mmCIF file of C-alpha atoms and ligand atoms in Angstrom:
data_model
loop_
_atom_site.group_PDB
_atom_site.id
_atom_site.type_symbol
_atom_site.label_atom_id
_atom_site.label_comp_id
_atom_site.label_asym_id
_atom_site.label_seq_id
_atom_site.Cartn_x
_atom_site.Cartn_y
_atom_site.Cartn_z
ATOM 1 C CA UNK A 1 96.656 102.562 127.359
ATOM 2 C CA UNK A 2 94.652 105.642 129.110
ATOM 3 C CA UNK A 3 91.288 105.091 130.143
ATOM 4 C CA UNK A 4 88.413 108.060 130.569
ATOM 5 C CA UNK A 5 84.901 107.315 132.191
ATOM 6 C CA UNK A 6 83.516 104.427 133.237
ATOM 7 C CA UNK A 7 83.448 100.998 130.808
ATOM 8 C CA UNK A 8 81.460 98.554 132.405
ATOM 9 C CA UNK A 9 79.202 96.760 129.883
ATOM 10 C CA UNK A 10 79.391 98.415 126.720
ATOM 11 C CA UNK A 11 80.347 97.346 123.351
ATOM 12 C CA UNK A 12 83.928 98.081 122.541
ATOM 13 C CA UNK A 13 84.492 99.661 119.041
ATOM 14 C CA UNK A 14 87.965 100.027 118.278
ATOM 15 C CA UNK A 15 89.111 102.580 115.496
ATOM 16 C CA UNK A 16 92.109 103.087 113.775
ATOM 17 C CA UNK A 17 93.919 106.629 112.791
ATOM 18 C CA UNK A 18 91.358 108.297 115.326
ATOM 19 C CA UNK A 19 93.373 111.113 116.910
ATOM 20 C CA UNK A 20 92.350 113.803 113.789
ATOM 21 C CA UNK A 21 89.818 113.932 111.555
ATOM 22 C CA UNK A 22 86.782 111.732 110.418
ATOM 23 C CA UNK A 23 88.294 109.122 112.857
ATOM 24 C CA UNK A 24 88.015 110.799 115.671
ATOM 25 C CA UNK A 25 84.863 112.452 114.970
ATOM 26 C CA UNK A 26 83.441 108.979 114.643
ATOM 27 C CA UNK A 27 84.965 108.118 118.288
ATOM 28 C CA UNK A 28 82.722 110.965 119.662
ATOM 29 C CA UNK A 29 79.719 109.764 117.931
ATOM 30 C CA UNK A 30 80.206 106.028 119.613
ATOM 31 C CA UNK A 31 81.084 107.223 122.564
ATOM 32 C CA UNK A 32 77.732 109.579 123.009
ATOM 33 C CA UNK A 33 76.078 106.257 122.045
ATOM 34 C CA UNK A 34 77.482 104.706 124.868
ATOM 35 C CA UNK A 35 80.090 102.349 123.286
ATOM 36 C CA UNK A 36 83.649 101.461 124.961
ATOM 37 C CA UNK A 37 85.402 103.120 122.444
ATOM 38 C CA UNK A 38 89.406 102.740 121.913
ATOM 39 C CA UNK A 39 90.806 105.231 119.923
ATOM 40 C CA UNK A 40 93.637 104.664 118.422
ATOM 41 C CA UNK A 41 96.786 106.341 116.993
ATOM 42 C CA UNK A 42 100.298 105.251 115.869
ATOM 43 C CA UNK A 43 101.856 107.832 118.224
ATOM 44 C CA UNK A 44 100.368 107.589 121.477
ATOM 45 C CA UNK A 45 100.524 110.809 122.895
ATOM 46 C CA UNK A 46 98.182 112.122 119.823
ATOM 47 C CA UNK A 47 95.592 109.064 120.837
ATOM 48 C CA UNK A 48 95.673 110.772 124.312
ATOM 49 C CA UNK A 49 95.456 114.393 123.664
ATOM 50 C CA UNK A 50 92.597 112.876 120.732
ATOM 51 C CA UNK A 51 90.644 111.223 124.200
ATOM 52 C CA UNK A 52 90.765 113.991 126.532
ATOM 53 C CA UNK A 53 88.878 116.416 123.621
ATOM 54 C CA UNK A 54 86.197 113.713 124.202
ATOM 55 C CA UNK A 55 86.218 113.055 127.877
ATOM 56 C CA UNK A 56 83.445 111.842 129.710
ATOM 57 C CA UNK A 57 80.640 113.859 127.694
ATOM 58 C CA UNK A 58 79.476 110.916 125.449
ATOM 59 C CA UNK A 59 77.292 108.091 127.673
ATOM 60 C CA UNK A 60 80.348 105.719 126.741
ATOM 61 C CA UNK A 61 83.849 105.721 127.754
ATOM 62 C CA UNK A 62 86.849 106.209 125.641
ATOM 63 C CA UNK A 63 90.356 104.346 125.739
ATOM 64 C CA UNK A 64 93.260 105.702 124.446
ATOM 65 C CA UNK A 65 95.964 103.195 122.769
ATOM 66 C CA UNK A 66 98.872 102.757 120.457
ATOM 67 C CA UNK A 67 98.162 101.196 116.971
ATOM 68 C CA UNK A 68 99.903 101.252 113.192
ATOM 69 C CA UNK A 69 98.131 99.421 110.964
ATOM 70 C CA UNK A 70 101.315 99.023 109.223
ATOM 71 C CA UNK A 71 103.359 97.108 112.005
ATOM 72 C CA UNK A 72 102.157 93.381 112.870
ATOM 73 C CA UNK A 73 104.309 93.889 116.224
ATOM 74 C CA UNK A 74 102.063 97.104 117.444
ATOM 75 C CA UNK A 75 98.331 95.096 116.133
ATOM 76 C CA UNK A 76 100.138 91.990 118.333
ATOM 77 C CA UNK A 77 100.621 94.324 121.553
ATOM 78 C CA UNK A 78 97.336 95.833 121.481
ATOM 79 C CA UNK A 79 95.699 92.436 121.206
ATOM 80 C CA UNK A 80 97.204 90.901 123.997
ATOM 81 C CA UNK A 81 96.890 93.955 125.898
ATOM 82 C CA UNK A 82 93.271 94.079 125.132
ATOM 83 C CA UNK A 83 92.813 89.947 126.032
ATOM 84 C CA UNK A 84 94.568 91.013 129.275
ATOM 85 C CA UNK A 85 91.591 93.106 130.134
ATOM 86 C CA UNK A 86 89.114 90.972 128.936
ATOM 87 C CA UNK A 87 88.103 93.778 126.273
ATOM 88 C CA UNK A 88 86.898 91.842 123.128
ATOM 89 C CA UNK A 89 86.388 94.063 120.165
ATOM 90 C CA UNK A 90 82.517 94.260 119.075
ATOM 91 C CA UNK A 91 82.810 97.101 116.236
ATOM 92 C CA UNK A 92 86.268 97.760 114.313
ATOM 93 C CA UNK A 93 86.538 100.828 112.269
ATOM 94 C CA UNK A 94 89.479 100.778 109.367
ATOM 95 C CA UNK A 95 89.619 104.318 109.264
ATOM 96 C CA UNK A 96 93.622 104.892 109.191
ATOM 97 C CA UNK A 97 95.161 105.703 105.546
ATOM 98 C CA UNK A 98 96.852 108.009 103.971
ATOM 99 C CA UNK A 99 96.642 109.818 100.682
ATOM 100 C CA UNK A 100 100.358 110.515 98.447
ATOM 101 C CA UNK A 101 99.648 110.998 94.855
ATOM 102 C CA UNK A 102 96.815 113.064 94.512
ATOM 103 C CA UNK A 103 98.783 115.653 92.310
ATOM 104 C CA UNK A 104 99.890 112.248 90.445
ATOM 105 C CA UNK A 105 99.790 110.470 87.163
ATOM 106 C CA UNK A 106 99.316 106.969 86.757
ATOM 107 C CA UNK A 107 102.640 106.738 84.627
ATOM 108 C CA UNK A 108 104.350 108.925 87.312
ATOM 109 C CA UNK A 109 103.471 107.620 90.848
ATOM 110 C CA UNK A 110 106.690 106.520 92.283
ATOM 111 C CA UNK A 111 105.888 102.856 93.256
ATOM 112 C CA UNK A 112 107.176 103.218 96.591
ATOM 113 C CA UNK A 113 103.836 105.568 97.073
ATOM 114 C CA UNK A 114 101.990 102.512 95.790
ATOM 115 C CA UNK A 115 103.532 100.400 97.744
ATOM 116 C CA UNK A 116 103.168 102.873 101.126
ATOM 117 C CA UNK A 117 99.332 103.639 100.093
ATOM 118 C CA UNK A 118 98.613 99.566 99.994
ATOM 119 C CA UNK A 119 100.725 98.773 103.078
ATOM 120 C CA UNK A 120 98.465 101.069 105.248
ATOM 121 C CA UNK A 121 94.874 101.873 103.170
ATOM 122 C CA UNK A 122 94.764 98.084 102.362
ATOM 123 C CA UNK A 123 97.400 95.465 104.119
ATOM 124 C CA UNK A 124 97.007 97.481 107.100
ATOM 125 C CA UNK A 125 93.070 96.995 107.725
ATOM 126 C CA UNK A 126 93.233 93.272 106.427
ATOM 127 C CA UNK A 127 96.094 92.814 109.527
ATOM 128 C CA UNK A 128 94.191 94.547 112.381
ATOM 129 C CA UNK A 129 91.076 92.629 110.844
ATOM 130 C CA UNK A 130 92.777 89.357 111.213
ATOM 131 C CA UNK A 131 93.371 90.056 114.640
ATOM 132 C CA UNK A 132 90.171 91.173 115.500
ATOM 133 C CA UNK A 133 87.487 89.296 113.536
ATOM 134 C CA UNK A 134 88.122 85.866 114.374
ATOM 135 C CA UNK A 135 86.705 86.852 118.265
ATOM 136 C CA UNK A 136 83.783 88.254 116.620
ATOM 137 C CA UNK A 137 82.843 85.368 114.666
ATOM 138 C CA UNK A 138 83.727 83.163 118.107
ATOM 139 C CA UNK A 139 81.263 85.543 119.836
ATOM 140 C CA UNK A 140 78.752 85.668 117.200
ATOM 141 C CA UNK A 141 78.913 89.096 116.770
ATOM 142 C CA UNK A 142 80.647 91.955 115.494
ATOM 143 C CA UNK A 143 80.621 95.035 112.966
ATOM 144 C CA UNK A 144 83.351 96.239 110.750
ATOM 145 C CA UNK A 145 83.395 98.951 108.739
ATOM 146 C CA UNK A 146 85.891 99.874 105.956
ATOM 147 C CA UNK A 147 86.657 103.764 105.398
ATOM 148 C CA UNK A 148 86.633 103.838 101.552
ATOM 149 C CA UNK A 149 86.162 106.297 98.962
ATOM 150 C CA UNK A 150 84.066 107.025 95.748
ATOM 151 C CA UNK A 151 87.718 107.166 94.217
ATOM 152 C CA UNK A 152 87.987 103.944 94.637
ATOM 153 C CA UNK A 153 84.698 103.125 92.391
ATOM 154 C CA UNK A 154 85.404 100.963 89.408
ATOM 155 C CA UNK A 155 82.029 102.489 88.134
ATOM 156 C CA UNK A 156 83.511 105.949 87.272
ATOM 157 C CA UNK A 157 87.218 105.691 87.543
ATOM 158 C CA UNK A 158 89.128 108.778 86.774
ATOM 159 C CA UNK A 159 92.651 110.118 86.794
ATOM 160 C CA UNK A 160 92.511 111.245 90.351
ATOM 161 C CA UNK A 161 95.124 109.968 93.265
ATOM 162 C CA UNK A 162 95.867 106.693 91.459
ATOM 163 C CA UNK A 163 97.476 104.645 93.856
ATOM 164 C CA UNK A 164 94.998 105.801 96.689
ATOM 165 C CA UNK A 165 92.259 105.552 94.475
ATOM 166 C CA UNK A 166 93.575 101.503 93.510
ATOM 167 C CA UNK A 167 94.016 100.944 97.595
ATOM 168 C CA UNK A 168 90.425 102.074 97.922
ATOM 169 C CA UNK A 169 89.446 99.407 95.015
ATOM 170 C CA UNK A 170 91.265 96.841 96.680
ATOM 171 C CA UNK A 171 90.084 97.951 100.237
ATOM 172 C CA UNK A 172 86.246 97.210 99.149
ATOM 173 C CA UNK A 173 87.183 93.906 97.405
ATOM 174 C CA UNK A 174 88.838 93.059 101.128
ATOM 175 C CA UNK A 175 85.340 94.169 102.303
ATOM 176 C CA UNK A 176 83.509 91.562 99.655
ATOM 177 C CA UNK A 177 86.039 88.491 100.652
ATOM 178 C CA UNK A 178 85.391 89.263 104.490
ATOM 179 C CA UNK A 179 81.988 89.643 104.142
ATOM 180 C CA UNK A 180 81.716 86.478 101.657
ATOM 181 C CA UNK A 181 84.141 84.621 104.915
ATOM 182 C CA UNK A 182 81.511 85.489 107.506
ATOM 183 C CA UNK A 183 78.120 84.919 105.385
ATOM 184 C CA UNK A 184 74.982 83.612 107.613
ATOM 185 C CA UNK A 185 76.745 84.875 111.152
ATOM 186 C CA UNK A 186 75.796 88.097 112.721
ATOM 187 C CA UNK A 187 79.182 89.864 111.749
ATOM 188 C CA UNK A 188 78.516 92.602 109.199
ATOM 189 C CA UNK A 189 81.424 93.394 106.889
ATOM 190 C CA UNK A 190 80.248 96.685 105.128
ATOM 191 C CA UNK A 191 83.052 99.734 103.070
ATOM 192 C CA UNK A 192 81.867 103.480 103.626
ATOM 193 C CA UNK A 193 82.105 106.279 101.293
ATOM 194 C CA UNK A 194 81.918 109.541 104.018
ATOM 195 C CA UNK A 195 81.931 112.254 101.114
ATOM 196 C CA UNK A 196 84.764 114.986 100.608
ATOM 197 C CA UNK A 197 84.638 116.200 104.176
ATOM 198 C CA UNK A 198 86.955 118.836 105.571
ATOM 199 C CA UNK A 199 90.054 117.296 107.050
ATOM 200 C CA UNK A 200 93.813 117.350 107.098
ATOM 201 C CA UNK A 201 92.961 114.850 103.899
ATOM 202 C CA UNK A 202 89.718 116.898 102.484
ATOM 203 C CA UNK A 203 91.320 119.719 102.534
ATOM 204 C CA UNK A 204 89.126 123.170 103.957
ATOM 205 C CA UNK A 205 87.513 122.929 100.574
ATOM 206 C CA UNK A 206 85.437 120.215 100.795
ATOM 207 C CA UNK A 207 81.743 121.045 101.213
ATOM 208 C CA UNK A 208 80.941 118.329 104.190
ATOM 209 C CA UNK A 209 81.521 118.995 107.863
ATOM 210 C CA UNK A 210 83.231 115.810 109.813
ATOM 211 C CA UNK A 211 79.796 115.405 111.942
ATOM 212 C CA UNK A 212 77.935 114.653 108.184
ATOM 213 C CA UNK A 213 81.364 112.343 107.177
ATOM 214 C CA UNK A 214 81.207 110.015 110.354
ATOM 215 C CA UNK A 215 77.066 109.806 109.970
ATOM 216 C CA UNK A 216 77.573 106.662 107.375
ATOM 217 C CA UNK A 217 80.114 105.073 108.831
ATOM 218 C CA UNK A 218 78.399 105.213 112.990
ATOM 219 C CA UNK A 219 75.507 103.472 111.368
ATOM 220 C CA UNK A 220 76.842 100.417 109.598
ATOM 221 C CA UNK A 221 79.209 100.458 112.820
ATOM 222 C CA UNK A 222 75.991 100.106 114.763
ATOM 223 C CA UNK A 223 73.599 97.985 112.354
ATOM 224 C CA UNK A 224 71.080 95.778 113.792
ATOM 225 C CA UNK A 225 71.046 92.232 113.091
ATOM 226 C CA UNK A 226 70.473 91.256 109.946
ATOM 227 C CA UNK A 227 71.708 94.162 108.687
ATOM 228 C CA UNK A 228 73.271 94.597 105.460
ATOM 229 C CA UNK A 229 76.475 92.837 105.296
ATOM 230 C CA UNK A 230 79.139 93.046 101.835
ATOM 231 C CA UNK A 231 78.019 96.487 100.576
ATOM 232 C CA UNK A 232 79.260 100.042 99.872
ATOM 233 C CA UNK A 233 77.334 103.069 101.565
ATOM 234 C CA UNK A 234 77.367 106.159 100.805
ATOM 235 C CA UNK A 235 74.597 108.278 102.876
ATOM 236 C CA UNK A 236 73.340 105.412 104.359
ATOM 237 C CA UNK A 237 72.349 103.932 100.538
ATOM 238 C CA UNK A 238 73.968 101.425 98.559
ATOM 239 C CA UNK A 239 76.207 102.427 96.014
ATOM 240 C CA UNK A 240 78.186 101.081 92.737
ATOM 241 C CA UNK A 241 81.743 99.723 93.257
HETATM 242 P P1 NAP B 1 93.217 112.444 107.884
HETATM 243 O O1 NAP B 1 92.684 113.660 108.548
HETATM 244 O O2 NAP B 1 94.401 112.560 106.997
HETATM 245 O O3 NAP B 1 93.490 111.340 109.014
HETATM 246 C C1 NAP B 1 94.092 110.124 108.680
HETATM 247 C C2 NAP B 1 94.355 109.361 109.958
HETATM 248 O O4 NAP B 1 94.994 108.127 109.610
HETATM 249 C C3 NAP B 1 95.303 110.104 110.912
HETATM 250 O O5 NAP B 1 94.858 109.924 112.228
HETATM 251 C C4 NAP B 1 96.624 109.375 110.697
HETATM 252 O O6 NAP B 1 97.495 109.415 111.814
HETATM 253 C C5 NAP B 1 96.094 107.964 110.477
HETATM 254 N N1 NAP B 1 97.119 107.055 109.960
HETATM 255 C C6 NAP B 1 97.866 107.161 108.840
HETATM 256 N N2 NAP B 1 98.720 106.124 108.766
HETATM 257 C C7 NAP B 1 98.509 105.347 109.862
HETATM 258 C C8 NAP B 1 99.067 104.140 110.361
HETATM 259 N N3 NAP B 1 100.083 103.520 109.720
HETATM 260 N N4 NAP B 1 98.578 103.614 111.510
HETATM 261 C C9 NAP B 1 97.591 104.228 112.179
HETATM 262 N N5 NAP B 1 97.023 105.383 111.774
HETATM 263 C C10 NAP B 1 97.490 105.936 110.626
HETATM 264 O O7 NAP B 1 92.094 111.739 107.000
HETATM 265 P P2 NAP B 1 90.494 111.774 107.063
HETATM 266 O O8 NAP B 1 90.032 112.737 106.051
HETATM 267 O O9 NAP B 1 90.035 111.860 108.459
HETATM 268 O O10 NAP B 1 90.195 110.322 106.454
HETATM 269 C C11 NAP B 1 89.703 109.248 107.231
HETATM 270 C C12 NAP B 1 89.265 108.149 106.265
HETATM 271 O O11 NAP B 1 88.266 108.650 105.368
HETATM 272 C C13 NAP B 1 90.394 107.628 105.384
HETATM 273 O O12 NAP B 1 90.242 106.241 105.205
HETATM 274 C C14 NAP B 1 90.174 108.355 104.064
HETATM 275 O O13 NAP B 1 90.721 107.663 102.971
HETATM 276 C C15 NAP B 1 88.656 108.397 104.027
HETATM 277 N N6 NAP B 1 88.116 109.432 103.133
HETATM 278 C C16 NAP B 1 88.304 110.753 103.429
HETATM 279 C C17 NAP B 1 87.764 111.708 102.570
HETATM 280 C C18 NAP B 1 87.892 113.189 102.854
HETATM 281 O O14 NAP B 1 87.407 113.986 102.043
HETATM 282 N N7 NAP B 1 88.500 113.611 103.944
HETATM 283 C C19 NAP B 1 87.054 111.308 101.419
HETATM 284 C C20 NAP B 1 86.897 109.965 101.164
HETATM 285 C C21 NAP B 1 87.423 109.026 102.032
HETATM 286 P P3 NAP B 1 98.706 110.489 111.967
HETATM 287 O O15 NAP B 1 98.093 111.716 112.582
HETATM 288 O O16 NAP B 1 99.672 109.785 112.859
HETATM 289 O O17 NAP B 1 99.241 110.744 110.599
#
C-alpha cells in the first residue's frame, strides 16, 4: 500500500478496478473533493502507476492498494490492512468488471464467460461489500455505489453482451437487497448507469468523455443525508430497471 499527500481527516472512498478507465477517472474526481481515496487494482504496480497520474493535485490524498474482487483472500488482506491503519471505508465504489461476450449470442456464450462475468461484475462487489458495509452501518454512515449499465435494464432488454448484460441485472438487484438491508440508516445503496463512455470497455467510439461517465457515479458517492438510497441513476435522474 503506497500513500500520496496528506490523509488526515477525510472520508476514505475506496474503489475497485481504478487503475484505467471510468474508475480511475472517478478517483481524481474524489480526490479534488478532498476524499482519502484508495484506488485499487488487482495488480499492484498498475494501482501505483494509476496514483502517481493523480498525485497531490486533488485537495484529497490518494492510496494505492492491491484488490480482486474475485479472490476472498486479497478483499481479507486489504481489510485487515486497512483496520491496521485505522482507515474505515466511508464511500465504496464497485466499479471493477469485465465485459466477454459482447460479439455473443445467448445460445452461444460459453458458460464459463457467464460464470467469469458473475464471479467479478456481481459475486465480486457483493464480497468486497460484505467486507466493507457492515463498518458503515456500525458508523452510521456510508455510500456505495454500484457501476451498472443500461444493458442490464429489464425495461428494454436486447441481444447485446448477454452474460454481462444478466451480471448487470443481477448487480442492481444486489443494489435493491443492500439497500432494502440498510433501510432508515444513513448508508445509501444506489447502481449507476455512466453512459457509453470511451474506455478500454467503450471502445474510442463511444460519444461520452470519462470526466461526463464518472459525473453520476461522484454524486451518489457523495449524497447528502437523506439522499436517495435503492435506485438506478443515470445523469443524476432515476431510471427504469
Ligand atoms: P475498463 O476500462 O475495461 O476497466 C475495467 C477495470 O476493472 C480495470 O481496471 C480492470 O483491471 C478492472 N477489473 C477487472 N477485473 C477485476 C478484478 N477481478 N478485480 C479488480 N479489478 C478488476 O472499463 P470501464 O469502461 O472503465 O468500466 C468501468 C465500469 O463502468 C464497469 O463496471 C463497466 O461495466 C461500467 N460501464 C462502462 C461503460 C462504458 O461504455 N465504458 C458503459 C456502461 C457501464 P485490469 O486493468 O487489471 O484488467
Amino acid at each position: 500500500m503506497h500513500s500520496i499527500g496528506g490523509m488526515a481527516e477525510s472520508r476514505v472512498a475506496l474503489v475497485t478496478g481504478a487503475n484505467r478507465g471510468i474508475g480511475l477517472e472517478v478517483c481524481r474526481q474524489l480526490s479534488a473533493r478532498g476524499y482519502h481515496v484508495l484506488l485499487t487494482a488487482r495488480d499492484p504496480a498498475k494501482a501505483d502507476a494509476a496514483a502517481r497520474t493523480i498525485g497531490t493535485s486533488g485537495a484529497g490524498s490518494v492510496t494505492a492498494a492491491r484488490l480482486d474482487v474475485t479472490k476472498e483472500t486479497s478483499i481479507r488482506a486489504l481489510a485487515s490492512d486497512l483496520a491496521a491503519r485505522s482507515l474505515h471505508v466511508d464511500v465504496l465504489v464497485n466499479n471493477a468488471a469485465i465485459l466477454l461476450d459482447e460479439d455473443e449470442g445467448m445460445l452461444e456464450t460459453p458458460i464459463a464467460d457467464l460464470r467469469a462475468t458473475f464471479e467479478t461484475n456481481v459475486q465480486g462487489a457483493v464480497a468486497v461489500s460484505q467486507a466493507f458495509v457492515p463498518g458503515m452501518i456500525e458508523r452510521g454512515h456510508g455510500r456505495v455505489v454500484n457501476v451498472s449499465s443500461e444493458a442490464g435494464q429489464l425495461a428494454s432488454r436486447e441481444t447485446y453482451a448477454p452474460a454481462y448484460s444478466m451480471s448487470k441485472t443481477a448487480l442492481n438487484a444486489f443494489t435493491r437487497q443492500l439497500a432494502a438491508a440498510t433501510r432508515g440508516t444513513d448508508v445509501l445503496i444506489n447502481s449507476a448507469c455512466p453512459g457509453w463512455v470511451r474506455t478500454d470497455m467503450g471502445g474510442p467510439g463511444a460519444p461520452r468523455s470519462v470526466e461526463e461517465g464518472a459525473d453520476t457515479i461522484v454524486w451518489l458517492a457523495t449524497l447528502a443525508p437523506k439522499g436517495p438510497t435503492g435506485g438506478f441513476f443515470s445523469d443524476r435522474r432515476k431510471i427504469e430497471w
